[in-house]
């Protein structure tokens, strides 16, 4: 199984994630104190799981569904790999690989992700 978190507000208007059975394991509404420019004060966090066989389709669809402005990304992982997905760009690397994580974080900074939000699971 893969597990991840999607922020509902990160989806661009009109985006649809279809054909991938996601199980919502937790739904939380939070107030953000470290939000970036253009990010809302409140967020809806969708913690999810899915079959590993859907990993590439999920990554591809998320890359096309995320808003390209506002510093948004989503992340998910399997037992062996981490996936960090931005609008139109994704990173996939073995869990615990610091250099690959650093590359994804650098890209995140370049698209406006605030430093405190570059905290996805290793």
Tab-separated table of N, CA and C in Angstrom:
chain	number	residue	atom	x	y	z
A	1	UNK	N	0.832	-1.183	0.000
A	1	UNK	CA	0.000	0.000	0.000
A	1	UNK	C	0.879	1.251	0.000
A	2	UNK	N	0.368	2.269	-0.659
A	2	UNK	CA	1.016	3.569	-0.574
A	2	UNK	C	0.177	4.443	0.345
A	3	UNK	N	0.821	5.417	0.982
A	3	UNK	CA	0.131	6.317	1.906
A	3	UNK	C	0.605	7.729	1.639
A	4	UNK	N	-0.314	8.702	1.784
A	4	UNK	CA	0.068	10.077	1.553
A	4	UNK	C	-0.931	11.058	2.105
A	5	UNK	N	-0.660	12.328	1.805
A	5	UNK	CA	-1.515	13.424	2.238
A	5	UNK	C	-1.734	14.350	1.052
A	6	UNK	N	-2.976	14.730	0.851
A	6	UNK	CA	-3.348	15.683	-0.188
A	6	UNK	C	-4.086	16.831	0.478
A	7	UNK	N	-3.681	18.047	0.176
A	7	UNK	CA	-4.371	19.231	0.676
A	7	UNK	C	-5.427	19.598	-0.361
A	8	UNK	N	-6.692	19.552	0.042
A	8	UNK	CA	-7.784	19.786	-0.902
A	8	UNK	C	-7.638	21.136	-1.596
A	9	UNK	N	-7.206	22.151	-0.889
A	9	UNK	CA	-7.079	23.492	-1.451
A	9	UNK	C	-5.959	23.603	-2.480
A	10	UNK	N	-5.111	22.580	-2.586
A	10	UNK	CA	-4.021	22.608	-3.566
A	10	UNK	C	-4.484	22.242	-4.972
A	11	UNK	N	-5.685	21.715	-5.078
A	11	UNK	CA	-6.192	21.314	-6.395
A	11	UNK	C	-6.639	22.532	-7.183
A	12	UNK	N	-6.285	22.558	-8.462
A	12	UNK	CA	-6.733	23.677	-9.285
A	12	UNK	C	-8.217	23.514	-9.584
A	13	UNK	N	-8.885	24.609	-9.807
A	13	UNK	CA	-10.318	24.588	-10.100
A	13	UNK	C	-10.552	23.760	-11.360
A	14	UNK	N	-11.493	22.848	-11.295
A	14	UNK	CA	-11.826	21.984	-12.426
A	14	UNK	C	-11.040	20.685	-12.490
A	15	UNK	N	-10.063	20.523	-11.621
A	15	UNK	CA	-9.239	19.307	-11.629
A	15	UNK	C	-10.065	18.109	-11.180
A	16	UNK	N	-9.763	16.952	-11.777
A	16	UNK	CA	-10.418	15.706	-11.388
A	16	UNK	C	-9.386	14.603	-11.289
A	17	UNK	N	-9.422	13.899	-10.205
A	17	UNK	CA	-8.583	12.730	-9.991
A	17	UNK	C	-9.522	11.534	-10.145
A	18	UNK	N	-9.369	10.777	-11.218
A	18	UNK	CA	-10.327	9.711	-11.518
A	18	UNK	C	-9.633	8.382	-11.791
A	19	UNK	N	-10.381	7.315	-11.566
A	19	UNK	CA	-9.919	5.984	-11.925
A	19	UNK	C	-8.892	5.380	-10.989
A	20	UNK	N	-8.613	6.037	-9.877
A	20	UNK	CA	-7.659	5.510	-8.903
A	20	UNK	C	-8.390	5.399	-7.574
A	21	UNK	N	-8.676	4.186	-7.138
A	21	UNK	CA	-9.376	4.027	-5.856
A	21	UNK	C	-8.493	4.466	-4.692
A	22	UNK	N	-8.876	5.570	-4.063
A	22	UNK	CA	-8.184	6.061	-2.883
A	22	UNK	C	-9.056	5.798	-1.667
A	23	UNK	N	-8.442	5.367	-0.610
A	23	UNK	CA	-9.155	5.210	0.643
A	23	UNK	C	-8.740	6.381	1.535
A	24	UNK	N	-9.715	7.207	1.920
A	24	UNK	CA	-9.436	8.307	2.827
A	24	UNK	C	-9.352	7.722	4.235
A	25	UNK	N	-8.176	7.850	4.851
A	25	UNK	CA	-7.969	7.277	6.176
A	25	UNK	C	-8.136	8.310	7.286
A	26	UNK	N	-8.045	9.592	6.921
A	26	UNK	CA	-8.244	10.649	7.908
A	26	UNK	C	-8.528	11.950	7.162
A	27	UNK	N	-9.461	12.716	7.671
A	27	UNK	CA	-9.819	14.008	7.109
A	27	UNK	C	-9.720	15.029	8.232
A	28	UNK	N	-8.901	16.060	8.033
A	28	UNK	CA	-8.646	17.029	9.083
A	28	UNK	C	-8.700	18.441	8.519
A	29	UNK	N	-9.255	19.350	9.270
A	29	UNK	CA	-9.271	20.775	8.902
A	29	UNK	C	-8.356	21.486	9.896
A	30	UNK	N	-7.351	22.221	9.384
A	30	UNK	CA	-6.357	22.860	10.252
A	30	UNK	C	-6.181	24.335	9.899
A	31	UNK	N	-5.730	25.095	10.880
A	31	UNK	CA	-5.366	26.493	10.654
A	31	UNK	C	-3.856	26.550	10.472
A	32	UNK	N	-3.424	27.248	9.444
A	32	UNK	CA	-1.998	27.320	9.127
A	32	UNK	C	-1.376	28.590	9.693
A	33	UNK	N	-0.247	28.433	10.353
A	33	UNK	CA	0.480	29.587	10.859
A	33	UNK	C	1.697	29.889	9.994
A	34	UNK	N	2.124	28.940	9.172
A	34	UNK	CA	3.301	29.121	8.326
A	34	UNK	C	2.935	29.062	6.848
A	35	UNK	N	1.861	29.713	6.480
A	35	UNK	CA	1.387	29.634	5.096
A	35	UNK	C	2.197	30.551	4.188
A	36	UNK	N	2.224	30.168	2.931
A	36	UNK	CA	2.920	30.950	1.924
A	36	UNK	C	1.998	31.974	1.290
A	37	UNK	N	2.577	32.821	0.445
A	37	UNK	CA	1.796	33.821	-0.272
A	37	UNK	C	0.701	33.148	-1.083
A	38	UNK	N	-0.503	33.632	-0.943
A	38	UNK	CA	-1.625	33.103	-1.700
A	38	UNK	C	-2.224	31.830	-1.138
A	39	UNK	N	-1.660	31.307	-0.061
A	39	UNK	CA	-2.218	30.099	0.537
A	39	UNK	C	-3.274	30.484	1.564
A	40	UNK	N	-4.347	29.689	1.638
A	40	UNK	CA	-5.430	30.012	2.565
A	40	UNK	C	-5.045	29.789	4.031
A	41	UNK	N	-5.780	30.434	4.884
A	41	UNK	CA	-5.540	30.328	6.328
A	41	UNK	C	-5.889	28.932	6.852
A	42	UNK	N	-6.918	28.325	6.274
A	42	UNK	CA	-7.368	26.999	6.702
A	42	UNK	C	-7.140	25.996	5.578
A	43	UNK	N	-6.831	24.762	5.962
A	43	UNK	CA	-6.595	23.696	4.977
A	43	UNK	C	-7.359	22.450	5.363
A	44	UNK	N	-7.713	21.709	4.335
A	44	UNK	CA	-8.365	20.418	4.504
A	44	UNK	C	-7.358	19.347	4.093
A	45	UNK	N	-6.903	18.564	5.054
A	45	UNK	CA	-5.917	17.515	4.802
A	45	UNK	C	-6.621	16.182	4.606
A	46	UNK	N	-6.338	15.546	3.495
A	46	UNK	CA	-6.888	14.230	3.191
A	46	UNK	C	-5.757	13.215	3.261
A	47	UNK	N	-5.711	12.448	4.314
A	47	UNK	CA	-4.736	11.364	4.394
A	47	UNK	C	-5.348	10.180	3.662
A	48	UNK	N	-4.561	9.544	2.803
A	48	UNK	CA	-5.111	8.495	1.955
A	48	UNK	C	-4.162	7.315	1.824
A	49	UNK	N	-4.724	6.224	1.350
A	49	UNK	CA	-3.933	5.061	0.977
A	49	UNK	C	-4.490	4.526	-0.341
A	50	UNK	N	-3.671	3.765	-1.033
A	50	UNK	CA	-4.066	3.165	-2.312
A	50	UNK	C	-3.148	1.982	-2.594
A	51	UNK	N	-3.541	1.176	-3.534
A	51	UNK	CA	-2.713	0.045	-3.942
A	51	UNK	C	-1.446	0.548	-4.630
A	52	UNK	N	-0.337	-0.106	-4.384
A	52	UNK	CA	0.931	0.289	-5.013
A	52	UNK	C	0.885	0.208	-6.523
A	53	UNK	N	0.032	-0.624	-7.063
A	53	UNK	CA	-0.060	-0.747	-8.518
A	53	UNK	C	-0.525	0.558	-9.174
A	54	UNK	N	-1.102	1.475	-8.397
A	54	UNK	CA	-1.601	2.746	-8.932
A	54	UNK	C	-0.584	3.876	-8.805
A	55	UNK	N	0.617	3.580	-8.343
A	55	UNK	CA	1.567	4.624	-7.992
A	55	UNK	C	1.866	5.584	-9.149
A	56	UNK	N	2.158	5.093	-10.329
A	56	UNK	CA	2.524	5.988	-11.437
A	56	UNK	C	1.318	6.765	-11.955
A	57	UNK	N	0.166	6.112	-12.046
A	57	UNK	CA	-1.050	6.824	-12.476
A	57	UNK	C	-1.402	7.925	-11.484
A	58	UNK	N	-1.259	7.640	-10.196
A	58	UNK	CA	-1.547	8.638	-9.177
A	58	UNK	C	-0.581	9.813	-9.301
A	59	UNK	N	0.692	9.548	-9.441
A	59	UNK	CA	1.683	10.620	-9.588
A	59	UNK	C	1.380	11.483	-10.804
A	60	UNK	N	1.081	10.852	-11.925
A	60	UNK	CA	0.790	11.586	-13.158
A	60	UNK	C	-0.459	12.443	-13.019
A	61	UNK	N	-1.519	11.874	-12.455
A	61	UNK	CA	-2.750	12.637	-12.308
A	61	UNK	C	-2.593	13.787	-11.324
A	62	UNK	N	-1.912	13.548	-10.218
A	62	UNK	CA	-1.709	14.629	-9.258
A	62	UNK	C	-0.912	15.770	-9.882
A	63	UNK	N	0.105	15.455	-10.674
A	63	UNK	CA	0.909	16.490	-11.328
A	63	UNK	C	0.056	17.364	-12.240
A	64	UNK	N	-0.991	16.792	-12.814
A	64	UNK	CA	-1.858	17.582	-13.697
A	64	UNK	C	-3.012	18.242	-12.942
A	65	UNK	N	-3.243	17.867	-11.694
A	65	UNK	CA	-4.359	18.401	-10.906
A	65	UNK	C	-3.962	19.525	-9.944
A	66	UNK	N	-2.705	19.585	-9.570
A	66	UNK	CA	-2.291	20.575	-8.572
A	66	UNK	C	-2.189	21.967	-9.182
A	67	UNK	N	-2.552	22.962	-8.396
A	67	UNK	CA	-2.436	24.352	-8.824
A	67	UNK	C	-0.956	24.690	-9.026
A	68	UNK	N	-0.668	25.437	-10.075
A	68	UNK	CA	0.726	25.760	-10.384
A	68	UNK	C	1.227	26.992	-9.641
A	69	UNK	N	0.337	27.735	-9.007
A	69	UNK	CA	0.782	28.876	-8.209
A	69	UNK	C	0.397	28.639	-6.752
A	70	UNK	N	1.129	29.249	-5.862
A	70	UNK	CA	0.824	29.115	-4.445
A	70	UNK	C	1.731	28.170	-3.693
A	71	UNK	N	2.706	27.567	-4.362
A	71	UNK	CA	3.645	26.690	-3.663
A	71	UNK	C	3.029	25.404	-3.157
A	72	UNK	N	2.278	24.713	-3.998
A	72	UNK	CA	1.590	23.489	-3.581
A	72	UNK	C	2.342	22.239	-4.036
A	73	UNK	N	2.241	21.216	-3.239
A	73	UNK	CA	2.731	19.883	-3.602
A	73	UNK	C	1.927	18.877	-2.797
A	74	UNK	N	2.063	17.626	-3.159
A	74	UNK	CA	1.545	16.538	-2.334
A	74	UNK	C	2.629	15.478	-2.265
A	75	UNK	N	2.562	14.677	-1.236
A	75	UNK	CA	3.554	13.617	-1.111
A	75	UNK	C	2.877	12.326	-0.699
A	76	UNK	N	3.477	11.234	-1.127
A	76	UNK	CA	3.040	9.917	-0.693
A	76	UNK	C	4.238	8.987	-0.741
A	77	UNK	N	4.099	7.840	-0.126
A	77	UNK	CA	5.221	6.916	-0.076
A	77	UNK	C	4.735	5.472	-0.013
A	78	UNK	N	5.626	4.615	-0.444
A	78	UNK	CA	5.461	3.175	-0.264
A	78	UNK	C	6.487	2.779	0.809
A	79	UNK	N	6.618	1.512	1.046
A	79	UNK	CA	7.619	1.064	2.015
A	79	UNK	C	9.030	1.413	1.547
A	80	UNK	N	9.229	1.500	0.226
A	80	UNK	CA	10.570	1.687	-0.327
A	80	UNK	C	10.839	3.037	-0.970
A	81	UNK	N	9.792	3.732	-1.432
A	81	UNK	CA	9.996	4.958	-2.201
A	81	UNK	C	9.164	6.124	-1.676
A	82	UNK	N	9.669	7.315	-1.931
A	82	UNK	CA	8.962	8.558	-1.637
A	82	UNK	C	8.630	9.240	-2.950
A	83	UNK	N	7.441	9.830	-3.023
A	83	UNK	CA	6.979	10.567	-4.188
A	83	UNK	C	6.578	11.958	-3.730
A	84	UNK	N	7.139	12.978	-4.360
A	84	UNK	CA	6.783	14.360	-4.054
A	84	UNK	C	6.343	14.972	-5.381
A	85	UNK	N	5.085	15.394	-5.431
A	85	UNK	CA	4.481	15.815	-6.684
A	85	UNK	C	4.103	17.289	-6.606
A	86	UNK	N	4.569	18.052	-7.580
A	86	UNK	CA	4.219	19.448	-7.772
A	86	UNK	C	3.398	19.536	-9.058
A	87	UNK	N	2.875	20.699	-9.354
A	87	UNK	CA	2.170	20.875	-10.629
A	87	UNK	C	3.144	20.599	-11.776
A	88	UNK	N	2.810	19.636	-12.613
A	88	UNK	CA	3.583	19.294	-13.812
A	88	UNK	C	4.991	18.765	-13.560
A	89	UNK	N	5.298	18.380	-12.329
A	89	UNK	CA	6.629	17.829	-12.060
A	89	UNK	C	6.571	16.921	-10.837
A	90	UNK	N	7.246	15.799	-10.932
A	90	UNK	CA	7.266	14.870	-9.816
A	90	UNK	C	8.668	14.381	-9.515
A	91	UNK	N	8.868	14.004	-8.271
A	91	UNK	CA	10.134	13.432	-7.816
A	91	UNK	C	9.830	12.074	-7.199
A	92	UNK	N	10.666	11.109	-7.533
A	92	UNK	CA	10.527	9.746	-7.029
A	92	UNK	C	11.914	9.277	-6.629
A	93	UNK	N	12.039	8.821	-5.381
A	93	UNK	CA	13.358	8.398	-4.940
A	93	UNK	C	13.242	7.380	-3.812
A	94	UNK	N	14.285	6.575	-3.615
A	94	UNK	CA	14.277	5.609	-2.519
A	94	UNK	C	14.162	6.339	-1.184
A	95	UNK	N	13.335	5.812	-0.297
A	95	UNK	CA	13.154	6.449	1.014
A	95	UNK	C	14.498	6.550	1.723
A	96	UNK	N	14.711	7.706	2.331
A	96	UNK	CA	15.932	7.936	3.081
A	96	UNK	C	17.076	8.493	2.263
A	97	UNK	N	16.903	8.664	0.961
A	97	UNK	CA	17.978	9.181	0.119
A	97	UNK	C	18.027	10.710	0.224
A	98	UNK	N	18.953	11.215	1.025
A	98	UNK	CA	19.035	12.639	1.359
A	98	UNK	C	19.266	13.520	0.135
A	99	UNK	N	20.104	13.098	-0.787
A	99	UNK	CA	20.409	13.925	-1.959
A	99	UNK	C	19.170	14.126	-2.827
A	100	UNK	N	18.403	13.084	-3.054
A	100	UNK	CA	17.192	13.196	-3.867
A	100	UNK	C	16.141	14.037	-3.145
A	101	UNK	N	16.026	13.871	-1.845
A	101	UNK	CA	15.092	14.692	-1.068
A	101	UNK	C	15.474	16.168	-1.171
A	102	UNK	N	16.764	16.442	-1.071
A	102	UNK	CA	17.260	17.809	-1.167
A	102	UNK	C	16.920	18.427	-2.522
A	103	UNK	N	17.026	17.644	-3.579
A	103	UNK	CA	16.689	18.125	-4.926
A	103	UNK	C	15.203	18.504	-5.005
A	104	UNK	N	14.351	17.675	-4.451
A	104	UNK	CA	12.917	17.972	-4.445
A	104	UNK	C	12.629	19.213	-3.598
A	105	UNK	N	13.300	19.352	-2.460
A	105	UNK	CA	13.107	20.525	-1.617
A	105	UNK	C	13.580	21.795	-2.328
A	106	UNK	N	14.696	21.708	-3.022
A	106	UNK	CA	15.198	22.854	-3.789
A	106	UNK	C	14.166	23.280	-4.829
A	107	UNK	N	13.604	22.314	-5.523
A	107	UNK	CA	12.576	22.641	-6.508
A	107	UNK	C	11.375	23.282	-5.810
A	108	UNK	N	10.969	22.739	-4.679
A	108	UNK	CA	9.858	23.306	-3.922
A	108	UNK	C	10.085	24.768	-3.580
A	109	UNK	N	11.277	25.084	-3.126
A	109	UNK	CA	11.603	26.486	-2.822
A	109	UNK	C	11.451	27.354	-4.067
A	110	UNK	N	11.866	26.819	-5.212
A	110	UNK	CA	11.835	27.602	-6.455
A	110	UNK	C	10.412	27.912	-6.918
A	111	UNK	N	9.437	27.116	-6.456
A	111	UNK	CA	8.043	27.364	-6.847
A	111	UNK	C	7.227	27.962	-5.705
A	112	UNK	N	7.904	28.410	-4.656
A	112	UNK	CA	7.240	29.158	-3.610
A	112	UNK	C	6.770	28.399	-2.398
A	113	UNK	N	7.221	27.176	-2.202
A	113	UNK	CA	6.837	26.437	-0.997
A	113	UNK	C	7.605	27.040	0.182
A	114	UNK	N	6.914	27.489	1.218
A	114	UNK	CA	7.605	28.024	2.402
A	114	UNK	C	8.464	26.948	3.062
A	115	UNK	N	9.594	27.356	3.578
A	115	UNK	CA	10.553	26.427	4.184
A	115	UNK	C	9.920	25.470	5.197
A	116	UNK	N	9.063	25.945	6.121
A	116	UNK	CA	8.499	25.008	7.101
A	116	UNK	C	7.598	23.928	6.482
A	117	UNK	N	7.171	24.137	5.243
A	117	UNK	CA	6.292	23.151	4.602
A	117	UNK	C	7.080	22.097	3.801
A	118	UNK	N	8.373	22.194	3.773
A	118	UNK	CA	9.188	21.224	3.042
A	118	UNK	C	9.546	20.069	3.970
A	119	UNK	N	8.531	19.525	4.620
A	119	UNK	CA	8.747	18.577	5.722
A	119	UNK	C	8.131	17.196	5.495
A	120	UNK	N	7.970	16.801	4.242
A	120	UNK	CA	7.345	15.503	4.010
A	120	UNK	C	8.181	14.388	4.604
A	121	UNK	N	7.537	13.233	4.752
A	121	UNK	CA	8.247	12.079	5.330
A	121	UNK	C	9.427	11.683	4.464
A	122	UNK	N	10.478	11.259	5.120
A	122	UNK	CA	11.691	10.861	4.428
A	122	UNK	C	11.393	9.655	3.587
